[in-house]
mmCIF file of C-alpha atoms and ligand atoms in Angstrom:
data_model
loop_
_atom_site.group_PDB
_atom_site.id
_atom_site.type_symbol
_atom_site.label_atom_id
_atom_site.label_comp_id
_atom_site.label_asym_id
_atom_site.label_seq_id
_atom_site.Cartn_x
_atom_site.Cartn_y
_atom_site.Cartn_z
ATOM 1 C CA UNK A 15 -0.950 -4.161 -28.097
ATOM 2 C CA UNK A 16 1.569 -4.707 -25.017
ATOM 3 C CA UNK A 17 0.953 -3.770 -21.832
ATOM 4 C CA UNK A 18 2.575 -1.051 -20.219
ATOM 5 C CA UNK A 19 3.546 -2.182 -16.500
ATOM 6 C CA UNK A 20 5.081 0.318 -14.026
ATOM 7 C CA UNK A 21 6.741 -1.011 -11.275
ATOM 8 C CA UNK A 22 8.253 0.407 -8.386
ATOM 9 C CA UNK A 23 11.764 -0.043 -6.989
ATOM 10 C CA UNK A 24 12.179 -2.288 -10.586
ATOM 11 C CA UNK A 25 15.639 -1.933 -10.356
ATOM 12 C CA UNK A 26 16.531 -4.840 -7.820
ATOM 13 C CA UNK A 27 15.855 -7.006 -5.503
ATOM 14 C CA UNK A 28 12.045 -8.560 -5.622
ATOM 15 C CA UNK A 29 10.801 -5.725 -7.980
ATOM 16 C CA UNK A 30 13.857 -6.628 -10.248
ATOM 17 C CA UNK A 31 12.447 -10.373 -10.449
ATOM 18 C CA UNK A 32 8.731 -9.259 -10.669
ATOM 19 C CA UNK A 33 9.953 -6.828 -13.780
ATOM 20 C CA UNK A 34 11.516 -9.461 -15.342
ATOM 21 C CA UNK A 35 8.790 -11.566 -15.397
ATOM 22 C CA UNK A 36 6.376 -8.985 -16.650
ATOM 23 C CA UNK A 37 8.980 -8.158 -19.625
ATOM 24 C CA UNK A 38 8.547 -12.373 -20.474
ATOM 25 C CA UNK A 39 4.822 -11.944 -19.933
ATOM 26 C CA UNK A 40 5.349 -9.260 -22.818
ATOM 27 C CA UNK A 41 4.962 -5.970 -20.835
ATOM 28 C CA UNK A 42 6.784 -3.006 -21.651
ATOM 29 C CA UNK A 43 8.501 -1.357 -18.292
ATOM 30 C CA UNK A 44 8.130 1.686 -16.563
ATOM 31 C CA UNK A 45 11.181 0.964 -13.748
ATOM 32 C CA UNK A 46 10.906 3.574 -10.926
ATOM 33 C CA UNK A 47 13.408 4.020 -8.029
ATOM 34 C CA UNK A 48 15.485 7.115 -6.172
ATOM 35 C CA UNK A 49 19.223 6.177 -7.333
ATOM 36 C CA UNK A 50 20.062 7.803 -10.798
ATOM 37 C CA UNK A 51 19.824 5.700 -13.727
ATOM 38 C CA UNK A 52 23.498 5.110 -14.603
ATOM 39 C CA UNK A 53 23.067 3.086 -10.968
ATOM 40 C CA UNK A 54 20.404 0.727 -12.376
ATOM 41 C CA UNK A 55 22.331 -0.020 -16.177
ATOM 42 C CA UNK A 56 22.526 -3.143 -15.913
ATOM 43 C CA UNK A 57 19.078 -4.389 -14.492
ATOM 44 C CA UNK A 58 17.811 -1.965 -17.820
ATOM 45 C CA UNK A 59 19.875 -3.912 -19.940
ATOM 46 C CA UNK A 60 18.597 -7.293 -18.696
ATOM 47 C CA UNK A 61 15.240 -6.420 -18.640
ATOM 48 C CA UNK A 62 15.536 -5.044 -22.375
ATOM 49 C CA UNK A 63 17.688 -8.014 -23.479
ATOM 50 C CA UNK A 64 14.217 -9.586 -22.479
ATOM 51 C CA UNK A 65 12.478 -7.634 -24.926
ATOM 52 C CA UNK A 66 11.128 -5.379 -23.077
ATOM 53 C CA UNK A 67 11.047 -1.459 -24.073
ATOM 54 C CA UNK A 68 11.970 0.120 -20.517
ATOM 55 C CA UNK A 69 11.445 3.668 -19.350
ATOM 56 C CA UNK A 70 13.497 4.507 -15.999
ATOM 57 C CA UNK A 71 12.045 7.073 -13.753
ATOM 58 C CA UNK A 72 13.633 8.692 -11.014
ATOM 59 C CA UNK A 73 11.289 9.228 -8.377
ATOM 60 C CA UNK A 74 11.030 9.262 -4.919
ATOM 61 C CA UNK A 75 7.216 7.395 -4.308
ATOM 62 C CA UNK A 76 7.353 9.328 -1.216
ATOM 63 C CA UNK A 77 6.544 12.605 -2.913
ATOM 64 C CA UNK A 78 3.807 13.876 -4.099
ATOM 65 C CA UNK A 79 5.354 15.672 -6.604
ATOM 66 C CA UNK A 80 7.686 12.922 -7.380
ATOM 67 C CA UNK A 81 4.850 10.769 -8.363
ATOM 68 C CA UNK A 82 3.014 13.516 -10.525
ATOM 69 C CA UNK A 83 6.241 14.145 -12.430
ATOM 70 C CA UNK A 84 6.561 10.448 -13.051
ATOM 71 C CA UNK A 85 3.210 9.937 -14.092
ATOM 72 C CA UNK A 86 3.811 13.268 -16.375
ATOM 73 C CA UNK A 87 6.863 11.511 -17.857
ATOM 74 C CA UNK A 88 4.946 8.012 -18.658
ATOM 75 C CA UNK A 89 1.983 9.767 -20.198
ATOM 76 C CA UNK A 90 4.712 11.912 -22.488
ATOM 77 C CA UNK A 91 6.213 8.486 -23.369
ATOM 78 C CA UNK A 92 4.160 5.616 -23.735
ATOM 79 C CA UNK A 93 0.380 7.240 -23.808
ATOM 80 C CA UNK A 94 -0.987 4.452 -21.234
ATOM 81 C CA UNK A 95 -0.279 2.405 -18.198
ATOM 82 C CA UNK A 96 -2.011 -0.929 -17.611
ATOM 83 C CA UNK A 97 -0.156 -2.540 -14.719
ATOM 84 C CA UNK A 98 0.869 -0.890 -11.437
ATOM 85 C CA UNK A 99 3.206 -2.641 -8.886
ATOM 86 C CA UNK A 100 3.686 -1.365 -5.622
ATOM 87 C CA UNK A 101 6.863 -2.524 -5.131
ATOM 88 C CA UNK A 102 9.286 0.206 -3.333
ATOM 89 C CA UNK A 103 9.791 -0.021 0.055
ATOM 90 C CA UNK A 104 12.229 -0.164 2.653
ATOM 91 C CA UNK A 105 13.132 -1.276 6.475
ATOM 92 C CA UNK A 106 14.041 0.703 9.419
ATOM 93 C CA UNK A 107 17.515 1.521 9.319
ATOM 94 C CA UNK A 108 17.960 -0.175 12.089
ATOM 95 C CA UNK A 109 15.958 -2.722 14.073
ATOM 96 C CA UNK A 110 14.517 -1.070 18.136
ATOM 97 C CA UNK A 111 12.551 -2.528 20.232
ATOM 98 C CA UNK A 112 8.899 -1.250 20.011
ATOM 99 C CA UNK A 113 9.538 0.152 23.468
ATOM 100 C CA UNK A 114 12.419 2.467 22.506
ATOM 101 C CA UNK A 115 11.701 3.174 18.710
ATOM 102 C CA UNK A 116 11.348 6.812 17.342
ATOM 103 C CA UNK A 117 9.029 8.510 15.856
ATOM 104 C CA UNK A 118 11.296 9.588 12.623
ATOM 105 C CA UNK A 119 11.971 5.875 11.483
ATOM 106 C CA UNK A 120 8.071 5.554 12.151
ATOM 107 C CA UNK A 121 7.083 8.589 9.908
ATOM 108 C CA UNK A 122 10.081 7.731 7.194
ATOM 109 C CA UNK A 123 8.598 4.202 6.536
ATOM 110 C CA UNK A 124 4.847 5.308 6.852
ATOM 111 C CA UNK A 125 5.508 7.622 4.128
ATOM 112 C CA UNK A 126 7.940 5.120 1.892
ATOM 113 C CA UNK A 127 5.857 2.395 2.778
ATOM 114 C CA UNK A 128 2.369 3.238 2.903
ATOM 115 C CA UNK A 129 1.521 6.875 2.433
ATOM 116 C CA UNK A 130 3.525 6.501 -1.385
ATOM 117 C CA UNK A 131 1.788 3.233 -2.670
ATOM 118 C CA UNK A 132 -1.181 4.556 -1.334
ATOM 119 C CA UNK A 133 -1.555 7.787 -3.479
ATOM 120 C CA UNK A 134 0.571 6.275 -6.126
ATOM 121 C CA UNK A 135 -2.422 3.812 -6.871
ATOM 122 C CA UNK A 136 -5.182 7.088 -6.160
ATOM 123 C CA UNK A 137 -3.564 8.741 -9.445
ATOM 124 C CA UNK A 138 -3.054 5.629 -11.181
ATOM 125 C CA UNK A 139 -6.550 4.480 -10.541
ATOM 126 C CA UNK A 140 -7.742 7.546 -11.647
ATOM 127 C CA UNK A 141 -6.011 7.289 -15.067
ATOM 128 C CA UNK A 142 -6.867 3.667 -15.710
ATOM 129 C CA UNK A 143 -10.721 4.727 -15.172
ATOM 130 C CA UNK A 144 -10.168 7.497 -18.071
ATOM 131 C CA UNK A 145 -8.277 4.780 -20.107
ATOM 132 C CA UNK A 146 -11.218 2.056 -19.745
ATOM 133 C CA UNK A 147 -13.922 4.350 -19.991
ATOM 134 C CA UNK A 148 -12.570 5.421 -23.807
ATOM 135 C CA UNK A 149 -11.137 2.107 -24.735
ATOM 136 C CA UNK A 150 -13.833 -1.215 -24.103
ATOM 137 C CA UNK A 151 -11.056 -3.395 -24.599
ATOM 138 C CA UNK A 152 -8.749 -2.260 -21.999
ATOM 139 C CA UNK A 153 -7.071 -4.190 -19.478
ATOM 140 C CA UNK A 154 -6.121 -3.287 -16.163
ATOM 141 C CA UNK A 155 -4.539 -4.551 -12.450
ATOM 142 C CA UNK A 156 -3.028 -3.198 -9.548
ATOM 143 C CA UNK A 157 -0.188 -5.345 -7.315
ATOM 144 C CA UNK A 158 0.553 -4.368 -4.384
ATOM 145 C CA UNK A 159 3.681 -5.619 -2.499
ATOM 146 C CA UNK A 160 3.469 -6.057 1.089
ATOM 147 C CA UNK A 161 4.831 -8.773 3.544
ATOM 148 C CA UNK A 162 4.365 -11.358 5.579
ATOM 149 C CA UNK A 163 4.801 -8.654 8.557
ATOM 150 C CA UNK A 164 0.863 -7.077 7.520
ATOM 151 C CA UNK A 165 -0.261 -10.371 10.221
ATOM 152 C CA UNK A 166 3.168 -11.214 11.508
ATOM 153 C CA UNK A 167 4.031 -9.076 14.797
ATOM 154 C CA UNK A 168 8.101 -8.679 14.704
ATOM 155 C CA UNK A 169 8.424 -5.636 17.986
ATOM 156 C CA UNK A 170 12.202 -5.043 16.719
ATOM 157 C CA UNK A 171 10.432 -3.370 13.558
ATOM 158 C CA UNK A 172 6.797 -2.606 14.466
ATOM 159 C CA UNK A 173 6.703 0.235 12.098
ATOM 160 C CA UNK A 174 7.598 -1.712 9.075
ATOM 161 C CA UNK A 175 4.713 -4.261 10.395
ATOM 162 C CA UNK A 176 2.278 -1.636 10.589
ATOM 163 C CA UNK A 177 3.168 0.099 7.088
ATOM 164 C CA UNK A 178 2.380 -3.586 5.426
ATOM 165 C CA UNK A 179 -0.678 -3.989 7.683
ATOM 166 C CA UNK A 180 -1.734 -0.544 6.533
ATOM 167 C CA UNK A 181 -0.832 -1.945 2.745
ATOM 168 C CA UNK A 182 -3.231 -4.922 3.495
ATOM 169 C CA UNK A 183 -6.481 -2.560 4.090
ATOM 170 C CA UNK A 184 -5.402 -0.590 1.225
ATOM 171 C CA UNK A 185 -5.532 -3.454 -1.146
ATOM 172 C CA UNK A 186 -9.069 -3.934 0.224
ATOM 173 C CA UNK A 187 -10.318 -0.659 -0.350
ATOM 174 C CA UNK A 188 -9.229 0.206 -3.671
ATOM 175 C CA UNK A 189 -10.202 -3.214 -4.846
ATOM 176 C CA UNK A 190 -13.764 -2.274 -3.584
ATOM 177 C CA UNK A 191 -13.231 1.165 -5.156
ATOM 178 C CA UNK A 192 -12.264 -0.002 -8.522
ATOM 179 C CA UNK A 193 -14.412 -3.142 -8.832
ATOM 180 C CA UNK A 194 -16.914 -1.389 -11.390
ATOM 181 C CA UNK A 195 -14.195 -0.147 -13.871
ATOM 182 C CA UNK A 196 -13.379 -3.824 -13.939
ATOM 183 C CA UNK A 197 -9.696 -2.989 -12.336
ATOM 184 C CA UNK A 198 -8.525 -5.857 -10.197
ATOM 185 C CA UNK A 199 -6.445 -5.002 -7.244
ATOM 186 C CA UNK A 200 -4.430 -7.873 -5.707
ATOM 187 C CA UNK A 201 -2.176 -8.069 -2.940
ATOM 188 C CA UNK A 202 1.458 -10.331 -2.768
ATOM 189 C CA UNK A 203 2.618 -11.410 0.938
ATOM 190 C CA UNK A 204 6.009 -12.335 0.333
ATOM 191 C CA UNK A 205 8.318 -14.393 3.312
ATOM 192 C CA UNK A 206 11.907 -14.102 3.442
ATOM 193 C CA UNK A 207 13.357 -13.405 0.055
ATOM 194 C CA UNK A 208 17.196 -13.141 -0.678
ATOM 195 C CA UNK A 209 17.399 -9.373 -1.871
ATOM 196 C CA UNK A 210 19.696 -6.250 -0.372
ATOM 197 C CA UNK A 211 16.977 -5.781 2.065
ATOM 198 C CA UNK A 212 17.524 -8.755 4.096
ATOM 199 C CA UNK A 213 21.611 -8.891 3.326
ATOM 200 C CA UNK A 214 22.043 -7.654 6.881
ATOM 201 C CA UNK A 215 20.433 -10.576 8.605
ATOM 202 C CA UNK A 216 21.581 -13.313 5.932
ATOM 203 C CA UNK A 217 23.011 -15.220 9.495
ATOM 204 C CA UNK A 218 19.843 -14.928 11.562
ATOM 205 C CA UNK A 219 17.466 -16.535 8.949
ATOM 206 C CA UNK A 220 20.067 -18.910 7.134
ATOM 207 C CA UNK A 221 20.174 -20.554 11.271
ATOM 208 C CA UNK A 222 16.527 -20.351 11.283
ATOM 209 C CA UNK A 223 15.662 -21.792 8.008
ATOM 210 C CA UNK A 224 18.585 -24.484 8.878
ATOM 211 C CA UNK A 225 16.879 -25.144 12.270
ATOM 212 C CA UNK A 226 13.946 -25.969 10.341
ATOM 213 C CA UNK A 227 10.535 -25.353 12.007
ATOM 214 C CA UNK A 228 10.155 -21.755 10.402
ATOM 215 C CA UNK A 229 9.591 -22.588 6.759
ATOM 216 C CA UNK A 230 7.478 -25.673 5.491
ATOM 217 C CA UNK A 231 9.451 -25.038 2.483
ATOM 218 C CA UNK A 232 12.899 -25.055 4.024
ATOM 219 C CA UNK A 233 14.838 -22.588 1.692
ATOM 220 C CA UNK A 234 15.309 -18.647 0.763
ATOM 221 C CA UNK A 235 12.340 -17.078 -1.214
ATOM 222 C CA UNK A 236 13.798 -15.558 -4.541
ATOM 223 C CA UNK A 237 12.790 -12.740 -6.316
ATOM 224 C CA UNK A 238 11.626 -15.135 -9.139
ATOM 225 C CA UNK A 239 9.063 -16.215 -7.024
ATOM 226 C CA UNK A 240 7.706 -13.259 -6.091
ATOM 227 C CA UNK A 241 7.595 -12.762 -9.856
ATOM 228 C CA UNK A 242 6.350 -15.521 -10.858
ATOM 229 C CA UNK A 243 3.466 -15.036 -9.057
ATOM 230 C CA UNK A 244 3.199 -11.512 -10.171
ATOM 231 C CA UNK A 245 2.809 -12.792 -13.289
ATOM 232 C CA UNK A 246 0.309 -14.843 -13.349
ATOM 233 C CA UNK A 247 -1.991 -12.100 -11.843
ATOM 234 C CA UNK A 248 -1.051 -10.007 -14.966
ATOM 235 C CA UNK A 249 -1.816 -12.582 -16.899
ATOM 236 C CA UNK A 250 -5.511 -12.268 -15.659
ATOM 237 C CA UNK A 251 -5.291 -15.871 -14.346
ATOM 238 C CA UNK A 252 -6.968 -14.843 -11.242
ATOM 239 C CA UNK A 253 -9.393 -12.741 -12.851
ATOM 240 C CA UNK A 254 -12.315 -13.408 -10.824
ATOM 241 C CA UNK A 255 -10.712 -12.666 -7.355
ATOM 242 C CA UNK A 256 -9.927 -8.975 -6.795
ATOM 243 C CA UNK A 257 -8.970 -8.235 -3.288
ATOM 244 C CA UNK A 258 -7.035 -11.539 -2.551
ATOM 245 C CA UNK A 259 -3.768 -12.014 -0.996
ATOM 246 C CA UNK A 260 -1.289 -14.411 -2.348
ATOM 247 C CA UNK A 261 1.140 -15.851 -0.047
ATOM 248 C CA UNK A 262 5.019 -16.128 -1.176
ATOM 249 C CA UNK A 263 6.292 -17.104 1.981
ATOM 250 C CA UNK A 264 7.558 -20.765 1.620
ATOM 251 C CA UNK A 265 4.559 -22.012 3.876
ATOM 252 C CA UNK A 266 6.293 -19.523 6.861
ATOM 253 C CA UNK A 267 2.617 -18.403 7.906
ATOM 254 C CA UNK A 268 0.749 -22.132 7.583
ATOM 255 C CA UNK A 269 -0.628 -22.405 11.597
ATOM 256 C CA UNK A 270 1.010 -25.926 12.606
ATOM 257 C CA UNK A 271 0.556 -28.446 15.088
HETATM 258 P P1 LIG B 5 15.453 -3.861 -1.869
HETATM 259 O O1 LIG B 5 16.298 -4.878 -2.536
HETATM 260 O O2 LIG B 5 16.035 -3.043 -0.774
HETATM 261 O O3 LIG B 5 14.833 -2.910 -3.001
HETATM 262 C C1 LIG B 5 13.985 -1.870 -2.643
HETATM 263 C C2 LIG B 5 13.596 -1.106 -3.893
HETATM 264 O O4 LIG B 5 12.714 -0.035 -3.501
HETATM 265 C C3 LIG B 5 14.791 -0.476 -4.592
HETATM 266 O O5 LIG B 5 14.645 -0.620 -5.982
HETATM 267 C C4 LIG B 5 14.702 0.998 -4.209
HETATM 268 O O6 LIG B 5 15.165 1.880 -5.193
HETATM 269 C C5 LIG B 5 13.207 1.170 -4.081
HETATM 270 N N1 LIG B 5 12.870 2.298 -3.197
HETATM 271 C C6 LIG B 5 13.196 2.464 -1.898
HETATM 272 N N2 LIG B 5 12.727 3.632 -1.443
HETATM 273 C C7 LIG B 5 12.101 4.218 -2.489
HETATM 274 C C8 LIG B 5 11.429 5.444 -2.661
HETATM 275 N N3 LIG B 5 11.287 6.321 -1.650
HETATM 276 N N4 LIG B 5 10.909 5.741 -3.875
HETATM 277 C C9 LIG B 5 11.041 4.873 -4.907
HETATM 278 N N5 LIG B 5 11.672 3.697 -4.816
HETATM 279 C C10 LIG B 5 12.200 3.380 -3.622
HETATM 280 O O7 LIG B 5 14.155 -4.535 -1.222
HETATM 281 P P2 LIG B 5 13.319 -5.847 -1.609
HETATM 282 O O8 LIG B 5 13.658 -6.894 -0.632
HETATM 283 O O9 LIG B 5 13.414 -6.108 -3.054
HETATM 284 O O10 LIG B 5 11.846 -5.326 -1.236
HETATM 285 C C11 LIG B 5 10.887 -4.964 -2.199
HETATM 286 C C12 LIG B 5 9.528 -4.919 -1.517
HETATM 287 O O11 LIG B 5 9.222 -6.210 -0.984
HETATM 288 C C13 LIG B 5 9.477 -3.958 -0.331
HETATM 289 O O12 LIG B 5 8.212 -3.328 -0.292
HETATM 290 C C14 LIG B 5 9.641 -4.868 0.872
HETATM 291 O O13 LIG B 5 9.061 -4.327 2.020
HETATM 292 C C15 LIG B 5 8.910 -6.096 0.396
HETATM 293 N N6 LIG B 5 9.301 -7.337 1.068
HETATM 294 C C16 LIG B 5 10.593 -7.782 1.097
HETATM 295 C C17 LIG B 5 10.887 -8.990 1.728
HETATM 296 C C18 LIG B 5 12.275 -9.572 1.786
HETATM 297 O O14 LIG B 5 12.483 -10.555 2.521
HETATM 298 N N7 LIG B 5 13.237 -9.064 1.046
HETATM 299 C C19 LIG B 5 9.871 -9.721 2.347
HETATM 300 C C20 LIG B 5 8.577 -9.237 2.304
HETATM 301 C C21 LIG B 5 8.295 -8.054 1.653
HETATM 302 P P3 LIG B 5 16.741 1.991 -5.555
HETATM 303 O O15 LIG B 5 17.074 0.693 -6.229
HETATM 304 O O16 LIG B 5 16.825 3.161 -6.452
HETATM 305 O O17 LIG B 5 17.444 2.162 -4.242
#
């Protein structure tokens, strides 16, 4: 039977390449994001032309009720839900120094960021423990997105930093939580990745990967990496490591001498 992967803010950018990845793997889709689907056509249609079934959701992961309804809608369509991928997030708007920033970007990206992944995977989890407990040969993992900013301090963005920090403990905990339904909970660290996200500051990091010093491996991350890697854990190839953090990050946070 396929596996039913839902992953958040699937329609571009890193989630778009982890998606696509889990549609090769053989995963059916479950793409959420906030723009209406008619926005998102053509990332369905690739993902499908990869033979994947896909079911777009329109939710907002900040919501509480937004994530009920969506979990309402995958239940009424495809029964079951083996993969989650925290995927959705976003930046400040715009970059302040840690000494001026306000509380409303603060609160906006706790709540994107951290608060939504956070009871996202509570309701999830909850489900995949009803799903293994009547089904022996069921097959479960949780991915959680964050960045190389959960150990990285950048003060032009510390509440981004602390929403991925806050990510990192919550990969801990609910791998701890959910280690004796057998559901694996893994973290991803990606670097800098080439995605809408970072269009704004294409300049800064194309001079500091240029520069060299910054990345061991001197190039943009791509979402394919990201998925790639997102892959594999789906694949169960790191079975036997719940909790762990994978690094996509080009070598950016190897201490050198
Ligand atoms: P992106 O291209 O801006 O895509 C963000 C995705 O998140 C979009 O699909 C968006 O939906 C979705 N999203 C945003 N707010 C949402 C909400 N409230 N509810 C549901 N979906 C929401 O960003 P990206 O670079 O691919 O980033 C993906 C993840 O990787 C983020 O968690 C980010 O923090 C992390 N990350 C990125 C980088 C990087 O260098 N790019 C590095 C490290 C970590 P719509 O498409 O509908 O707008």
């Amino acid at each position: 039977m396929k596996k039913i992967a839902l992953v958040t803010g699937g329609g571009r950018g890193i989630g778009l390449g982890i998606a696509s990845h889990l549609a090769e793997e053989g995963c059916d889709l479950v793409i959420c994001g906030v723009r209406e689907e008619s926005a998102v056509a053509a990332a369905l249609t690739a993902l499908r032309d990869r033979g994947a079934e896909v079911l777009y959701c329109r939710a907002d992961v900040s919501s509480s009720a937004g994530r009920s309804e969506m979990l309402e809608e995958i239940k009424a369509h495809y029964g079951r839900l083996n993969v989650l991928v925290n995927n959705a997030g976003v930046a400040p708007s715009v970059r302040t120094d840690i000494l001026e920033a306000d509380e409303a970007s603060f609160d906006r990206l706790m709540a994107i960021n951290l608060k939504g992944p956070y009871f996202l995977t509570q309701a999830v989890a909850k489900w995949m423990i009803e799903q293994q407990q009547s089904d022996a040969a069921y097959d479960a993992c949780i991915i959680n997105v964050s960045s190389i900013s959960a150990s990285v301090a950048s003060p032009t963005r510390g509440d981004y930093c602390i929403t991925k920090a806050g990510v990192g403990m919550a990969t801990q905990l609910y791998a701890v939580r959910l280690g004796e339904f057998g559901i694996p909970v893994y973290e991803i660290r990606p670097g800098i990745i080439k995605t809408d996200m970072t269009a704004g500051v294409t300049e800064k990091y194309d001079r500091l990967i240029g520069e060299g010093g910054i990345l061991v491996q001197a190039r943009w991350g791509l979402p394919e990496d990201v998925g790639r890697a997102a892959a594999m854990l789906v694949r169960g190839d790191l079975a036997y490591s719940t909790g762990q953090v994978l690094m996509v990050d080009g070598g950016f946070t190897l201490q050198r001498l």
